[in-house]
XYZ file of C-alpha atoms in Angstrom:
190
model
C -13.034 -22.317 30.893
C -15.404 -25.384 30.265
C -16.295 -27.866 33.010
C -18.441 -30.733 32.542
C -18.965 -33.954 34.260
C -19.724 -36.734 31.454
C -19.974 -40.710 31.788
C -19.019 -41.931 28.630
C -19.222 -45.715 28.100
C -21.265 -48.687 27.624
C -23.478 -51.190 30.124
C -20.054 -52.982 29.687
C -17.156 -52.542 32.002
C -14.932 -49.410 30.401
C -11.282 -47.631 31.927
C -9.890 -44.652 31.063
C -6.061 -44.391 31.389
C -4.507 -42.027 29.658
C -5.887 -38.438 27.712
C -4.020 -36.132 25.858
C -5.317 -32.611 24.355
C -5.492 -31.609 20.659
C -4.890 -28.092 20.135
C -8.451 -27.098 19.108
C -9.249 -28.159 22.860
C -10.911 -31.752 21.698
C -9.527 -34.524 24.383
C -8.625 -37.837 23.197
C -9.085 -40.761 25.758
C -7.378 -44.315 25.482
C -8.619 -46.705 27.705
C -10.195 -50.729 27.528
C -13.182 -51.880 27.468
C -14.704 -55.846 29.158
C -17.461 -56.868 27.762
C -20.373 -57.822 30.058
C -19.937 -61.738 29.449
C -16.183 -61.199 30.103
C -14.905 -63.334 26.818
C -13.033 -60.028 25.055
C -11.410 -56.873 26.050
C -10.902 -54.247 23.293
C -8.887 -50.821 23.469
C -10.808 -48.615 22.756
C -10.146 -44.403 21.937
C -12.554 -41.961 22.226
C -12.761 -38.147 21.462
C -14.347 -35.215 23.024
C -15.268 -32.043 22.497
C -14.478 -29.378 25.320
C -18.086 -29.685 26.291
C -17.582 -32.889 27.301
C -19.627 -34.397 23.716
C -18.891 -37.264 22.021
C -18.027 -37.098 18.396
C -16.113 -40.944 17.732
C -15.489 -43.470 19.935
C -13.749 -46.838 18.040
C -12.617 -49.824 19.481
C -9.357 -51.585 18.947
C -8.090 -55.195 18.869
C -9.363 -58.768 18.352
C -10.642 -61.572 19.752
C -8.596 -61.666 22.911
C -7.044 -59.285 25.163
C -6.270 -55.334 24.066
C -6.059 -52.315 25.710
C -4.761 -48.779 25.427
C -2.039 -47.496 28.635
C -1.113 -44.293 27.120
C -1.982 -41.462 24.409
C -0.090 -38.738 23.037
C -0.651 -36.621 19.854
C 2.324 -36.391 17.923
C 3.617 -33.560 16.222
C 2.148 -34.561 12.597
C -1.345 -34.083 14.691
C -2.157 -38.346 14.731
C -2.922 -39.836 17.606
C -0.071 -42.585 19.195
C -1.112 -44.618 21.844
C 0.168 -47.894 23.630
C -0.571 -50.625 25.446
C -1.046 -55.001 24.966
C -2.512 -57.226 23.017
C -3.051 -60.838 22.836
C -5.147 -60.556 20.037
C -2.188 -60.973 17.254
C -0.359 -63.427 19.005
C 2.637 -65.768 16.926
C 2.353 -68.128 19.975
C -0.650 -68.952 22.145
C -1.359 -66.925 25.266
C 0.620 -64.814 24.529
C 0.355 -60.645 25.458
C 2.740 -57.980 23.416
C 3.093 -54.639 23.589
C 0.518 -52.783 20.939
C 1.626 -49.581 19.800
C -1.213 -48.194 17.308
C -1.102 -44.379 15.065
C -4.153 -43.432 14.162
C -5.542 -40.178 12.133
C -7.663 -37.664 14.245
C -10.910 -39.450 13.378
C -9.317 -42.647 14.777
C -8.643 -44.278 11.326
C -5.361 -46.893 11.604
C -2.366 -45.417 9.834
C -0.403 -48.263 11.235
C -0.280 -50.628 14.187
C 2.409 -53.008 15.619
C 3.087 -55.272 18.060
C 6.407 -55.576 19.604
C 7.567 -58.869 21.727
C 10.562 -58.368 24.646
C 11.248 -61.823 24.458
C 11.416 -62.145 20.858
C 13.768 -59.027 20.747
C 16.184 -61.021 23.051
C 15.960 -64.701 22.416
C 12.995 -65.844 20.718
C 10.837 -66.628 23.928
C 7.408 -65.072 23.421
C 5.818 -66.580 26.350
C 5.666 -63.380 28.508
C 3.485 -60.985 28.985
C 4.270 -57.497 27.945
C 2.428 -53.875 27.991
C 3.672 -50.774 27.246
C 2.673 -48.602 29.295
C 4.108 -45.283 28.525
C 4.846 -43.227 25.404
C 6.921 -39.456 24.238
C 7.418 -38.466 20.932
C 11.463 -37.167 20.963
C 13.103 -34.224 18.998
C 13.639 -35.912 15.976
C 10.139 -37.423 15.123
C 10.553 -40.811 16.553
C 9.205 -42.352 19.836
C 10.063 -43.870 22.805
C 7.954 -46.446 24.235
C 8.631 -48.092 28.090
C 6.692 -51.677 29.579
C 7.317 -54.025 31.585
C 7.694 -57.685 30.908
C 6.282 -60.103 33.273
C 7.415 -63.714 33.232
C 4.886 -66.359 33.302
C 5.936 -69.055 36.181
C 7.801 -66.481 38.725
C 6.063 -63.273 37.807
C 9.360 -60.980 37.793
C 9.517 -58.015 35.977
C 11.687 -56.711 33.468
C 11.583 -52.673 32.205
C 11.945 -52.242 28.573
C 12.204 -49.599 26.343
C 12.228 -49.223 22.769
C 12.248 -46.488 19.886
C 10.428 -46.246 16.628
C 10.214 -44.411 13.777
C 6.965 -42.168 13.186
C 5.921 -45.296 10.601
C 5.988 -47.902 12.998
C 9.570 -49.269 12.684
C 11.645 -50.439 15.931
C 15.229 -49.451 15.425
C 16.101 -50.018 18.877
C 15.369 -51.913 21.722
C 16.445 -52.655 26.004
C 15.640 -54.930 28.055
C 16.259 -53.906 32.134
C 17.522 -57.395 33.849
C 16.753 -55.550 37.391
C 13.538 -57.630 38.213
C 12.824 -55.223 41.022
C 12.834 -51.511 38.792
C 9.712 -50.212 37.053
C 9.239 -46.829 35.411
C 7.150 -44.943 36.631
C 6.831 -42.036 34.067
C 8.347 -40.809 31.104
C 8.648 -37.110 30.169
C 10.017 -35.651 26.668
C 11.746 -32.251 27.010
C 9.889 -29.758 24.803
C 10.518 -29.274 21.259
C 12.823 -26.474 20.008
């Protein structure tokens, strides 16, 4: 069994929030990352080696707000992971939920963002982060957030499902301001 202790990072303000293990033992991390003037936050991903080493690290995003919640590897071995960005926005201010796929050196396969408000009534002008991923049975995913409104600050849950290119094909919005998931959990794969 291999133990290490390893800071990985910049002089900049990085967080880790999420890992998830490839089966040759490498670790992926998803995380964000401030720079030290504060003007842009990037997700970032990273992978390790089980030694603790380095082999890519890539950043993720644009000019404004990004970040990475959650990682899984999916079942094609890519690498899902979810979380907001600001950085693609159709209105100003405005934070969606990012989901991104990448390849396991980090390369895009395909990213989206995906807008609560947009899905209901064509009100972008919360703020939404996923926050949680599992790839299902069938090769698709389910992704849970939260919105947050921008004047009271109540909460909506919501949950969506794509397909394993990117594709929403279904969507929910929670109208109990006071719920939040906590976790998600896929039953294993037969």
């Amino acid at each position: 069994q291999d133990v290490f202790i390893r800071s990985i990072g910049t002089t900049d303000n990085e967080r880790a929030y999420d890992l998830a293990e490839l089966p040759n033992g490498d670790i992926i991390i998803c995380g964000t990352t401030i720079t030290s003037l504060g003007s842009n936050t990037n997700a970032f991903l990273v992978r390790i080696d089980k030694q603790g080493n380095v082999k890519w690290s890539k950043a993720f995003g644009g000019v404004g707000y990004d970040d990475f919640q959650a990682v899984i590897i999916t079942s094609d071995l890519c690498i899902l992971t979810v979380g907001a960005s600001d950085s693609y926005p159709t209105q100003t201010g405005t934070t969606k939920g990012f989901v991104v796929k990448t390849d396991l050196n980090g390369n895009i396969l395909w990213s989206s963002t995906v807008t609560a408000e947009n899905q209901r009534n064509g009100n972008a002008l919360s703020t939404e982060y996923c926050t949680h991923v599992v790839e299902l049975k069938n090769g698709s995913y389910l992704v849970s957030g939260q919105m947050v409104q921008p004047v009271s600050y109540a909460g909506n849950d919501f949950f969506f499902t794509c397909s394993s290119n990117g594709i929403v094909s279904s969507y929910s919005l929670d109208k109990d301001y006071e719920s939040s998931f906590s976790t998600l959990r896929a039953s294993p794969r037969e």
